[in-house]
Coordinates of C-alpha atoms in Angstrom, one line a residue:
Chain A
X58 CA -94.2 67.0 64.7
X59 CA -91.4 68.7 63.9
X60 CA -88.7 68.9 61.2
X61 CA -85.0 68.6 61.3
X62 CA -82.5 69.6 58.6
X63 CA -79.7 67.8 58.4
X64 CA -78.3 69.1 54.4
X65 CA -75.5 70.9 56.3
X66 CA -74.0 68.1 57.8
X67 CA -75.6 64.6 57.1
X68 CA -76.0 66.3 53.5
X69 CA -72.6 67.9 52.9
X70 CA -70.8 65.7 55.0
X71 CA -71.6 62.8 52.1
X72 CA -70.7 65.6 49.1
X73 CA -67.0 64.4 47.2
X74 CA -66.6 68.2 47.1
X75 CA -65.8 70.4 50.2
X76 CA -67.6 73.6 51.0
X77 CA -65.6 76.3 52.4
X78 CA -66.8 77.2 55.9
X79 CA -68.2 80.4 54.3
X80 CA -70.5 78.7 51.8
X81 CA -71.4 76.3 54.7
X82 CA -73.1 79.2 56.4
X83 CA -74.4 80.8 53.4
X84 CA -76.6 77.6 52.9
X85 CA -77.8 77.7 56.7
X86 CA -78.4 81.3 56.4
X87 CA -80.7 80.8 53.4
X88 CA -82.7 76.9 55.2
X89 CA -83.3 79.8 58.4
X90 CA -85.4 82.0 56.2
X91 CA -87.3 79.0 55.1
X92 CA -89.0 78.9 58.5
X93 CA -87.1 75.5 59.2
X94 CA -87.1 75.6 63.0
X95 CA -84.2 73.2 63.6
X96 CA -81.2 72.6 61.6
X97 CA -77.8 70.5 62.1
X98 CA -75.4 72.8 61.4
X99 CA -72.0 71.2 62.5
X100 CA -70.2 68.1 62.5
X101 CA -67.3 67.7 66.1
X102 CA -66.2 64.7 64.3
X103 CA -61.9 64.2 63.7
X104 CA -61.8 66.9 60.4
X105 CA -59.0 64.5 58.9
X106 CA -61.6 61.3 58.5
X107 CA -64.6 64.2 57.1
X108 CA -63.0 66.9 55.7
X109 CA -66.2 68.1 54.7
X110 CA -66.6 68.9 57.9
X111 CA -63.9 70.4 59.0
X112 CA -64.0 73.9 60.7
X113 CA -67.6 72.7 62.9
X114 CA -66.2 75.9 65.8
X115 CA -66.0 78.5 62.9
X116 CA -69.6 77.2 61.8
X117 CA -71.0 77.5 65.3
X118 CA -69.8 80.8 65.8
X119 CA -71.0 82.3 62.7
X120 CA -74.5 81.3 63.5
X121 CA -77.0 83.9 64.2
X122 CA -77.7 82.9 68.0
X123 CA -80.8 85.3 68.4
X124 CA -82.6 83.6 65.2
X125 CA -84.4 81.5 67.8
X126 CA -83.6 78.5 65.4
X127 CA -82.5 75.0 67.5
X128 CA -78.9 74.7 66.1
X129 CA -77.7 71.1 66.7
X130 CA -74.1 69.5 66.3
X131 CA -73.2 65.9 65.5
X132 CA -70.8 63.8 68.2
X133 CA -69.9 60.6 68.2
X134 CA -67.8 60.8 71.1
X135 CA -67.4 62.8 74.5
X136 CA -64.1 64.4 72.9
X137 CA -66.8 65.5 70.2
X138 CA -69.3 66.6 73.0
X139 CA -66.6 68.7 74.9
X140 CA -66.0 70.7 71.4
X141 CA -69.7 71.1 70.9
X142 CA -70.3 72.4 74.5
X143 CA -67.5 75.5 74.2
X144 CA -69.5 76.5 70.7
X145 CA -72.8 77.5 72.9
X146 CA -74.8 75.5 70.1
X147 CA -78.1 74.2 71.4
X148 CA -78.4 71.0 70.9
X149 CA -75.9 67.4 70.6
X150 CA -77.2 65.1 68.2
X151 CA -75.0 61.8 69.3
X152 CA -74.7 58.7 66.6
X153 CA -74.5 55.3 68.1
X154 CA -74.3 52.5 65.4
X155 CA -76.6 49.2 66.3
X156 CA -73.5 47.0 64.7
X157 CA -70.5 46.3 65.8
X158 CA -68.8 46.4 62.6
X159 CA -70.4 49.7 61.6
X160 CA -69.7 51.3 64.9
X161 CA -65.8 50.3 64.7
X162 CA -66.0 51.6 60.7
X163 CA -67.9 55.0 61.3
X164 CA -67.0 55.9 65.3
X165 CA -63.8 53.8 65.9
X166 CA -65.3 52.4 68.9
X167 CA -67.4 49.4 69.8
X168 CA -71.1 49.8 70.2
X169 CA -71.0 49.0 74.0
X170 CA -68.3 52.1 74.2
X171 CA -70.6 54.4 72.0
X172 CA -73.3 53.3 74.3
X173 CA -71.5 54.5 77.3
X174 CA -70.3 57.4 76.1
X175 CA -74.3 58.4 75.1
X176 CA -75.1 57.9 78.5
X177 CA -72.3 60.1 79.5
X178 CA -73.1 62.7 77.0
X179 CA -76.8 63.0 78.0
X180 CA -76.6 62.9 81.6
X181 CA -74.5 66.0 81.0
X182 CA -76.1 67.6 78.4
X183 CA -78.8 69.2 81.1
X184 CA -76.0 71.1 83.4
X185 CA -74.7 72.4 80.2
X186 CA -78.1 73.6 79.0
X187 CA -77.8 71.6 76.0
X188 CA -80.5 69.4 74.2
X189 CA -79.6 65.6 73.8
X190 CA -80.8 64.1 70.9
X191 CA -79.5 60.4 70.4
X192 CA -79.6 58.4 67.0
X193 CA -79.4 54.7 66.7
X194 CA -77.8 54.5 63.2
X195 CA -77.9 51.5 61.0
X196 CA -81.2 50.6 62.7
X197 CA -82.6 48.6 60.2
X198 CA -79.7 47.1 57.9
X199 CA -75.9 47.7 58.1
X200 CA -73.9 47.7 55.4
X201 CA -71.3 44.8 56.6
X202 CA -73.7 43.1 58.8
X203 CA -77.1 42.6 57.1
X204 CA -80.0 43.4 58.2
X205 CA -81.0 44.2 61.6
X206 CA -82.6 42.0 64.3
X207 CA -85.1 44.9 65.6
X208 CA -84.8 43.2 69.5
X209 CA -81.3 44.3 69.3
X210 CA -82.6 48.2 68.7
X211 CA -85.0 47.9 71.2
X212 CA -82.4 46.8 73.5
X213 CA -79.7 49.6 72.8
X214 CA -83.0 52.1 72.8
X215 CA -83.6 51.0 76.4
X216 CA -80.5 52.1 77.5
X217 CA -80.1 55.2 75.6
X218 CA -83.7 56.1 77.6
X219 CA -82.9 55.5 80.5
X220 CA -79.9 57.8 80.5
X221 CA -82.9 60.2 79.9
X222 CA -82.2 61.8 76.8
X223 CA -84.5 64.3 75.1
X224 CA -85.2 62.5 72.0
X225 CA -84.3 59.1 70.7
X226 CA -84.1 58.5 67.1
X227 CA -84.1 55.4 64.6
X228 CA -82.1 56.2 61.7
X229 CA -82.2 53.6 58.2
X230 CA -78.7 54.9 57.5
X231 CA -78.5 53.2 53.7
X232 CA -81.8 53.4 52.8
X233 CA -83.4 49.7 53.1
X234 CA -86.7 49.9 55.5
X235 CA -90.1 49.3 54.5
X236 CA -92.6 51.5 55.7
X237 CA -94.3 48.3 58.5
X238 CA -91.1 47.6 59.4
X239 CA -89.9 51.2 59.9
X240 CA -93.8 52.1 61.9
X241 CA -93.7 48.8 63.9
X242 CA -89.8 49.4 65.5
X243 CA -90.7 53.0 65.6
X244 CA -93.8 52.2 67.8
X245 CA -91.9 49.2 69.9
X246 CA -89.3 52.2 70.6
X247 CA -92.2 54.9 71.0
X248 CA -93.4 53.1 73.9
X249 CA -90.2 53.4 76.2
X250 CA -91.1 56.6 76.7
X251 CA -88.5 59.3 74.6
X252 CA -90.3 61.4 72.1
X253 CA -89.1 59.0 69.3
X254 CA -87.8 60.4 65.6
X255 CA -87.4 59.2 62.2
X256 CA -84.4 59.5 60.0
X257 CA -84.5 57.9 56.3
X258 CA -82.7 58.0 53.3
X259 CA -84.3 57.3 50.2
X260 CA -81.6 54.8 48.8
X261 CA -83.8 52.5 47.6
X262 CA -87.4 54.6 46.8
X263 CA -88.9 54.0 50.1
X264 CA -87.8 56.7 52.4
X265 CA -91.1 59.1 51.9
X266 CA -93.3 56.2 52.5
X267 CA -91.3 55.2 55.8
X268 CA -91.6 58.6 56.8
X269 CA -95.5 58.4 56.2
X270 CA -95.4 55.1 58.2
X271 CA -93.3 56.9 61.0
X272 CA -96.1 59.4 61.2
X273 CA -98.9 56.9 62.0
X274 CA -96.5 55.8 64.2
X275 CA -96.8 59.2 66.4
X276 CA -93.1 60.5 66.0
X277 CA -92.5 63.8 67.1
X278 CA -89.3 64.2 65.0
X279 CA -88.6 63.7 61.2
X280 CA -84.6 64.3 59.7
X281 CA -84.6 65.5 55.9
X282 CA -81.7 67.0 53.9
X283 CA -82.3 69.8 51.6
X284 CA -82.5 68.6 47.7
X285 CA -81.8 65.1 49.1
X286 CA -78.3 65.9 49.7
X287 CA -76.2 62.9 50.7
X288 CA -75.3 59.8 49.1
X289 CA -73.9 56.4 50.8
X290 CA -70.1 56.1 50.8
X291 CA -70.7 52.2 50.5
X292 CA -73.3 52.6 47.4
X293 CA -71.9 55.4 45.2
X294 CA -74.6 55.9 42.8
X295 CA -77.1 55.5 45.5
X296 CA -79.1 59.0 46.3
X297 CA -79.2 60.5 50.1
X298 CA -81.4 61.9 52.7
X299 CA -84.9 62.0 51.9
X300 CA -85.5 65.6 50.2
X301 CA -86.5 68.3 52.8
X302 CA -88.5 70.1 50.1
X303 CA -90.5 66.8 49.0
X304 CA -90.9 66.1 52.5
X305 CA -92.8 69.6 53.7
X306 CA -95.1 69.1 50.3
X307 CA -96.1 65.2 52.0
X308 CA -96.8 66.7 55.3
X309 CA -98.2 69.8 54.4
X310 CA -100.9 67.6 52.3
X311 CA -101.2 65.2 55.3
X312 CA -102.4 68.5 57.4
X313 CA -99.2 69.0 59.2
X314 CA -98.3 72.1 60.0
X315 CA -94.0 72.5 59.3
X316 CA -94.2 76.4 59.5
X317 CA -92.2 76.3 56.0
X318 CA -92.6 78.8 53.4
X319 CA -92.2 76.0 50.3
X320 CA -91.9 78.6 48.0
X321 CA -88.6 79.6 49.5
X322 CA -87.8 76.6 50.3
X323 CA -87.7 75.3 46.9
X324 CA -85.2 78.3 45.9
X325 CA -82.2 76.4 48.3
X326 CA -81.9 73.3 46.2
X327 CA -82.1 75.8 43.1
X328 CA -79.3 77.2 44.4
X329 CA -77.1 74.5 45.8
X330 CA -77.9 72.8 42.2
X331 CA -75.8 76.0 40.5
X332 CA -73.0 75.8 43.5
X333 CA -72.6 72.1 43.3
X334 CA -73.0 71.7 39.2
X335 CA -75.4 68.9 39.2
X336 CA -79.5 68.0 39.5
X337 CA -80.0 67.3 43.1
X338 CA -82.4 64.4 44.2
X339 CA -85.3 66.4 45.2
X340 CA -88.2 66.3 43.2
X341 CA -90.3 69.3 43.9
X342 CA -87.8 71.9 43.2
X343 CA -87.9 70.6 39.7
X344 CA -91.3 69.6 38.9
X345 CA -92.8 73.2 41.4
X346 CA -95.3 72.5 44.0
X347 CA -98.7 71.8 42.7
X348 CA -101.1 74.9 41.7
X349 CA -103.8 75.5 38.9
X350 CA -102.3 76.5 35.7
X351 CA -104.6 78.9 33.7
Chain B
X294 CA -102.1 42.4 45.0
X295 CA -101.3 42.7 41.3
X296 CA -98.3 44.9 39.5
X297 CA -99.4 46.0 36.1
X298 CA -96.2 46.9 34.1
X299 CA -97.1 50.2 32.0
X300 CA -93.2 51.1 31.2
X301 CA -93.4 49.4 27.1
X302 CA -96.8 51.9 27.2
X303 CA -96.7 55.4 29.7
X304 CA -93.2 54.7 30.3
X305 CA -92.1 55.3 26.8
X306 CA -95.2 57.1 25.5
X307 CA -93.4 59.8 27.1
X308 CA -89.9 59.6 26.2
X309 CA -88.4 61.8 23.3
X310 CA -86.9 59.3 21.9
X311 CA -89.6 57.1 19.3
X312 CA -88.2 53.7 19.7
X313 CA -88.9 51.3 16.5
X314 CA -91.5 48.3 17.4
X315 CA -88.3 45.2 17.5
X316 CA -87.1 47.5 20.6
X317 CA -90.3 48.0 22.2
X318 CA -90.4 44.0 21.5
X319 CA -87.2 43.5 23.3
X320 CA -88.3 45.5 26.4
X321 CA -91.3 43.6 26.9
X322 CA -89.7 40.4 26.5
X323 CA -87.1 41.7 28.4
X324 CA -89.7 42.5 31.4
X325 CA -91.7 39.3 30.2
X326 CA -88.9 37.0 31.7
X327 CA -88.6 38.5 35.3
X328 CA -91.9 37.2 36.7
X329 CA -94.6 40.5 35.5
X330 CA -97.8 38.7 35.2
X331 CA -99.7 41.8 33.5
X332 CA -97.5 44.2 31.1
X333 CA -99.2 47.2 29.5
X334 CA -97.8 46.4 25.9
X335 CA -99.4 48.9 23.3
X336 CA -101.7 52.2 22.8
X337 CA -104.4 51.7 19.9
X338 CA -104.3 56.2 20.0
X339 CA -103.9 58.0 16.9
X340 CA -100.2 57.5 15.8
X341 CA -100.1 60.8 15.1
X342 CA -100.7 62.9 18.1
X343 CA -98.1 59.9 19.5
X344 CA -95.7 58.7 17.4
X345 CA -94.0 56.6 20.4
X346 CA -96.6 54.7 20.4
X347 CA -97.2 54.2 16.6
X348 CA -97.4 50.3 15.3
X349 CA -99.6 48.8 18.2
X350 CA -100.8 46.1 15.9
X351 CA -96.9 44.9 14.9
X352 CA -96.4 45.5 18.4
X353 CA -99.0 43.3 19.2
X354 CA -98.6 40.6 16.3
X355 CA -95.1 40.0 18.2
X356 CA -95.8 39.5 21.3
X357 CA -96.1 35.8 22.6
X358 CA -99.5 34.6 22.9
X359 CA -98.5 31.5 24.9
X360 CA -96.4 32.6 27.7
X361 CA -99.4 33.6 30.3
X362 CA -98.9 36.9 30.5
X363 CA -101.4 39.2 30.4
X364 CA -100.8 42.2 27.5
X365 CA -102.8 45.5 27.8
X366 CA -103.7 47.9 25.4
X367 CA -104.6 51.6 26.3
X368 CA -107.7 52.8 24.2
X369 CA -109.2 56.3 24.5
X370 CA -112.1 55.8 22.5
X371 CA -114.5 53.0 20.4
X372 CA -112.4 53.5 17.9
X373 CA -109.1 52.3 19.7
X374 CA -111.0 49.5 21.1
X375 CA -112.1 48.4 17.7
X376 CA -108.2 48.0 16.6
X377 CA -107.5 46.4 19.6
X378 CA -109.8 43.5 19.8
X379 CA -108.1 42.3 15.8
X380 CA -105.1 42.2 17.8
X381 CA -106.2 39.4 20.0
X382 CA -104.7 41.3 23.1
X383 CA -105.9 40.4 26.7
X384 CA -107.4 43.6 28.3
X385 CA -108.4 46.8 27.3
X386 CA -107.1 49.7 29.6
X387 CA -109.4 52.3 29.0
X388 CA -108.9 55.4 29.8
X389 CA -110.7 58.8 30.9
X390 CA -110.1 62.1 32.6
X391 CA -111.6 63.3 35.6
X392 CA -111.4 67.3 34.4
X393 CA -112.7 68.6 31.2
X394 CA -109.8 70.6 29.7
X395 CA -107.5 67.7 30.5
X396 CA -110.3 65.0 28.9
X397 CA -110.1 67.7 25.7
X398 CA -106.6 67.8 25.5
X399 CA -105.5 63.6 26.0
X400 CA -108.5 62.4 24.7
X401 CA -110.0 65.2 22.3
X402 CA -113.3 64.2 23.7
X403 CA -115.5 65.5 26.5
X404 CA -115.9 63.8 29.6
X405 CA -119.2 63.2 29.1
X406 CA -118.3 61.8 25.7
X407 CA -116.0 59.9 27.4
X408 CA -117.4 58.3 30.2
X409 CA -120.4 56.8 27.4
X410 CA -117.1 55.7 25.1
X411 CA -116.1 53.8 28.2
X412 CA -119.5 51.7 29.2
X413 CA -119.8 51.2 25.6
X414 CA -116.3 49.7 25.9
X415 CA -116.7 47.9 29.2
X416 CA -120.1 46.1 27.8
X417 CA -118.8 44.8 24.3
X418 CA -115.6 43.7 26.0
X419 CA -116.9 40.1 27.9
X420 CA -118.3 39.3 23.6
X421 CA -115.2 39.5 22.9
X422 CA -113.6 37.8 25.5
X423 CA -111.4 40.6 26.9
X424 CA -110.7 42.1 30.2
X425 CA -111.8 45.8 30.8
X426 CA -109.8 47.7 33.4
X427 CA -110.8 51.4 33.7
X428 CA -108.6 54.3 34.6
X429 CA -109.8 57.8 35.7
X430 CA -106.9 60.1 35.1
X431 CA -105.9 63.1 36.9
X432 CA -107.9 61.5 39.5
X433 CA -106.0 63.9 42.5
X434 CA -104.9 66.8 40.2
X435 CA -104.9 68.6 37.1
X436 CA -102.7 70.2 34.9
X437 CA -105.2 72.6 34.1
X438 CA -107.9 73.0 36.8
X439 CA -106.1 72.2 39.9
X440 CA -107.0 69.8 43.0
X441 CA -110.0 67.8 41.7
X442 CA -113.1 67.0 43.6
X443 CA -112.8 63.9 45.3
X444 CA -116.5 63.9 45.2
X445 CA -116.4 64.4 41.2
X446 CA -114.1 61.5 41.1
X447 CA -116.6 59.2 43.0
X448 CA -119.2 60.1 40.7
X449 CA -117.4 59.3 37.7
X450 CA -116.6 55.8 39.4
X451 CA -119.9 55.0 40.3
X452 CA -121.1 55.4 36.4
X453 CA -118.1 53.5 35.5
X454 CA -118.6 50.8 37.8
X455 CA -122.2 50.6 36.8
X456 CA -121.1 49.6 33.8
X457 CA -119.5 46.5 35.4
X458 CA -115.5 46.9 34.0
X459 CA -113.3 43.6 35.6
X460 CA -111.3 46.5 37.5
X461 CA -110.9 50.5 38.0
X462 CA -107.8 52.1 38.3
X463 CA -107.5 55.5 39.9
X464 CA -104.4 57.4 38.4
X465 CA -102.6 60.3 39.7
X466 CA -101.3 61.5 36.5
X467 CA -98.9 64.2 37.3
X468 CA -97.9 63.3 40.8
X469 CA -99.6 65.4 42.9
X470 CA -101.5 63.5 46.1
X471 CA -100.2 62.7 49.4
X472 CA -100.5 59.2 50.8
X473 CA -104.3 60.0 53.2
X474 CA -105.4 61.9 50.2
X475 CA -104.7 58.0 48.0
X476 CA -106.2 56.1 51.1
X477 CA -109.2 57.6 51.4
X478 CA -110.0 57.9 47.5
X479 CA -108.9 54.7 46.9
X480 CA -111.3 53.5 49.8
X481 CA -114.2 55.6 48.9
X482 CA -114.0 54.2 45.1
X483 CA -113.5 50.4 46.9
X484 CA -116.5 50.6 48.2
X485 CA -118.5 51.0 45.4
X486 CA -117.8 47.0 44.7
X487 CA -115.6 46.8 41.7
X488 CA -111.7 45.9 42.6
X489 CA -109.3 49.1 42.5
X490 CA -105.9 50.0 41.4
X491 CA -103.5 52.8 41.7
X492 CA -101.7 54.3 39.4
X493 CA -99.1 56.6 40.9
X494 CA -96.0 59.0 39.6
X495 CA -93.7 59.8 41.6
X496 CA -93.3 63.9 40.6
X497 CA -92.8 65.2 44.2
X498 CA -91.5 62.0 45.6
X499 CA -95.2 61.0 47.1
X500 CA -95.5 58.1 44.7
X501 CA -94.3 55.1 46.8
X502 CA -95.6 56.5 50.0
X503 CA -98.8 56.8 48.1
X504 CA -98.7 53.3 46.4
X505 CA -98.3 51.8 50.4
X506 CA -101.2 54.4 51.2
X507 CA -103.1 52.2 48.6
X508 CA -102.1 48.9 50.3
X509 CA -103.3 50.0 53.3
X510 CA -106.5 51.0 51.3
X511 CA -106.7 47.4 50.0
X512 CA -105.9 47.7 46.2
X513 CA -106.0 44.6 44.0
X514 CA -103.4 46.1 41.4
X515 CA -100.6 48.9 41.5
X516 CA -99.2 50.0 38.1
X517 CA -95.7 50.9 38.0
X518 CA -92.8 51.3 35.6
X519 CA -89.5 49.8 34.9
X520 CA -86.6 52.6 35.5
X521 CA -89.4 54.7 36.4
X522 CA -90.1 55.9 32.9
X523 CA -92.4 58.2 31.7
X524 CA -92.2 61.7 32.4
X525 CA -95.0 64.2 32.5
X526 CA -95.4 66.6 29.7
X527 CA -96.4 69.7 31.4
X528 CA -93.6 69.1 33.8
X529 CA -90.4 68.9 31.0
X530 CA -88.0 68.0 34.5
X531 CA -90.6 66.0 36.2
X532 CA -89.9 62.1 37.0
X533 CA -92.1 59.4 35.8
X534 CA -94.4 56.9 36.5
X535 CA -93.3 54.8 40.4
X536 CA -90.1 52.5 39.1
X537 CA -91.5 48.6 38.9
X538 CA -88.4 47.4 40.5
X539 CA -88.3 49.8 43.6
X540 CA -91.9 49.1 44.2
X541 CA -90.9 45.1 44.4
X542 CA -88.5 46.1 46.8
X543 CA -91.1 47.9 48.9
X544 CA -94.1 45.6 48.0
X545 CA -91.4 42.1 49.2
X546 CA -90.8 44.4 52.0
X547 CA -94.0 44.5 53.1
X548 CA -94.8 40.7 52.8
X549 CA -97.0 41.2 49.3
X550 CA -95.9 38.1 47.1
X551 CA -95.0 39.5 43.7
X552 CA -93.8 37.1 41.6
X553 CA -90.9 39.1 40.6
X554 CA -87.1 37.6 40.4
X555 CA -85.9 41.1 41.7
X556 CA -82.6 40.5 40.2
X557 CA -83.6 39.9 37.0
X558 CA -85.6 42.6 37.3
X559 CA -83.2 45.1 37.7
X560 CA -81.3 44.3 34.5
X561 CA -83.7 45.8 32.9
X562 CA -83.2 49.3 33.6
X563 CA -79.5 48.4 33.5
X564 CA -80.1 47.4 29.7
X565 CA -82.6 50.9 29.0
X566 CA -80.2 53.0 30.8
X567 CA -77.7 51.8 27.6
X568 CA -80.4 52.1 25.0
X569 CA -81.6 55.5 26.0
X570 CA -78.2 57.3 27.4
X571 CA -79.5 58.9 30.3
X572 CA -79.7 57.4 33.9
X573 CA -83.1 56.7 34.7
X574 CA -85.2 57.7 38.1
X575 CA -85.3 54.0 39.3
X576 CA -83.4 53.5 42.4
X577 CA -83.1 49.9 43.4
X578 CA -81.0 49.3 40.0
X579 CA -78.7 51.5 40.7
X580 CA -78.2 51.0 44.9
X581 CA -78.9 47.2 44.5
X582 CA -81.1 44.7 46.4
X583 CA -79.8 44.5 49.9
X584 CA -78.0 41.9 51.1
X585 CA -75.4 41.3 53.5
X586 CA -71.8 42.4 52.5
X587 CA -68.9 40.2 53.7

């Protein structure tokens, strides 16, 4: 099982404020000496529909490239793949929406063309020595549509696997799974073959226990954002990405290894809480992780 | 699957604000309306080493006897129990510590002291036509002394259950377990015949992950908190108690009946979020129920 941090982009990309390149890489430098072996560090989306994310080449190349940390990149498009690619990062992590009307909001493109470009994107990926990682987004409610027939996610997951891609995953994009629901879908799409991960937001309280859920499922792959950065443009007071920080305390007391130093860990939101002016989402930077007192 | 609503009690017990007895009123009728069966009303404790709490006879003299509801009273000792049963409330939620220092310090009473208080308690109650419901606190963890012995734990329940309460309630006081740790306590304490609750804070974020831990583990009740109220003294930035509302969200999720009007529900908060300035850690008021946007 491994983790993913995604405060860099999912996180920041959700922020009202923008973080100068600079700071950007400040706050990746500091998640790599956490022991966090994978981290999305760059967004090749149009930089005039997410400023946050604007400047994803001058991210890329000030990443420390011998740190052995898995670097990954967001693209919802081949013109966002072909970006990605000259930047020498190590992995694409490619967003496909499971409804129409979210795919035409977020990607400007229907599902079947997002679906074509992923098989595009991951058929190339292994010439280019890159990891594809594929996210099905929305995959249990959208927004404009409601919720989510799941035979429709199996059915866009069946394609995405059969383009072959390294790892599929099943994102709850506003936060409004239930942990059976999020195992069961997980499992369904576990058995096409992909290692299969788990993305949740904690919109609505439940995002720790889907993630607990997505563990008896088997998945190999769990998203989490630092602090719990990351709101939902469509929900303004609603809170983000499940909390990185919360998360290694869950797993570490479920006996799963992350390789994450906590301690240090919990000094990142305590940080970003100074930079950005307000309490963060994350619970265990505030309330410590758990030791005897005297 | 029963909720128990412990906001008007834990929930405010902890809040810095003392709210007069006609507010407290207000909330439970408030919480009375949305469809909670069992609210956790009043704490017969000495007034004052908790003033929040102080008036838990006008508290209970105003409640309505004829609407079906179930009111609870927390007692720490005979001598709580003896005020309670003049109030003509339902149930007795008694209450002792799993760790010495912490029994000392809540309770002013040894464990040992304790645990005799509570079959004393549990054997008078059926006389007097009330229902006993147990909880051992800092069932997981402890302020004071750390991880605690599932083992101790056990052998705390069997004594209890020997005593033949109508339920016991587990409680992880200040947040600390993880979702297998829940499952199997909760399991082990099952077994010994009596039906079993959880009691869960949500601290480090574990709480609802936990609570559907102790679904899986076959619980009859889950206590929870409207807003999420109730903070943790040791922990002056730590969240509260799980929020009631974002646990009917999961628990409907999950296919467990609650009786809840969700959207009722959720006014609540709205209304305390007015009353005591401050956004509270409750999610699902704030986000909204889903539902399909035009």
């Amino acid at each position: 099982m491994q983790l993913r941090e995604v405060g860099p982009r999912d996180g920041l990309q959700n922020e009202q404020q923008v973080l100068p390149v600079e700071t950007r890489l400040e706050l990746i430098r500091r998640l790599a000496g956490t022991g966090l072996r994978r981290i999305e560090a760059a967004s090749f989306v149009n930089p005039e529909r997410v400023p946050q994310m604007a400047g994803a080449e001058e991210v890329a190349a000030g990443l420390d490239s011998g740190d052995g940390i898995l670097y990954t990149g967001l693209a919802l498009n081949e013109r966002g793949y072909d970006r990605l690619r000259e930047t020498g990062l190590g992995e694409v992590s490619f967003a496909l929406a499971a409804t129409e009307t979210f795919s035409q909001r977020n990607a400007g493109a229907s599902v079947e063309d997002s679906v074509a470009a992923g098989e595009r994107i991951v058929s190339r990926a292994p010439e280019d020595g890159i990891r594809s990682s594929v996210t099905i987004s929305v995959a249990f409610g959208c927004p404009f549509e409601g919720p989510v027939d799941p035979d429709r996610v199996v059915a866009l997951a069946e394609r995405v696997v059969a383009a072959g891609p390294d790892e599929l995953v099943l994102a709850d994009t506003i936060g409004v799974a239930t942990p059976t629901q999020a195992r069961r879908l997980l499992e369904r799409v576990g058995a096409l073959g992909a290692p299969v991960g788990g993305h949740f937001h904690n919109t609505r309280n439940t995002g720790f226990a889907n993630a607990y859920a997505a563990l008896e499922a088997g998945v190999s792959l769990l998203d989490a954002s630092v602090g719990g950065l990351g709101g939902c443009p469509f929900a303004p007071k609603a809170t983000g990405n499940v909390a990185t920080e919360d998360l290694v305390y869950l797993l570490e007391g479920e006996g799963v290894a992350t390789g994450v130093d906590l301690d240090r860990l919990i000094e990142v939101p305590q940080w970003l809480e100074e930079l950005l002016g307000r309490q963060l989402e994350g619970y265990v930077y505030r309330a410590g992780p758990f030791r005897t007192r005297a």
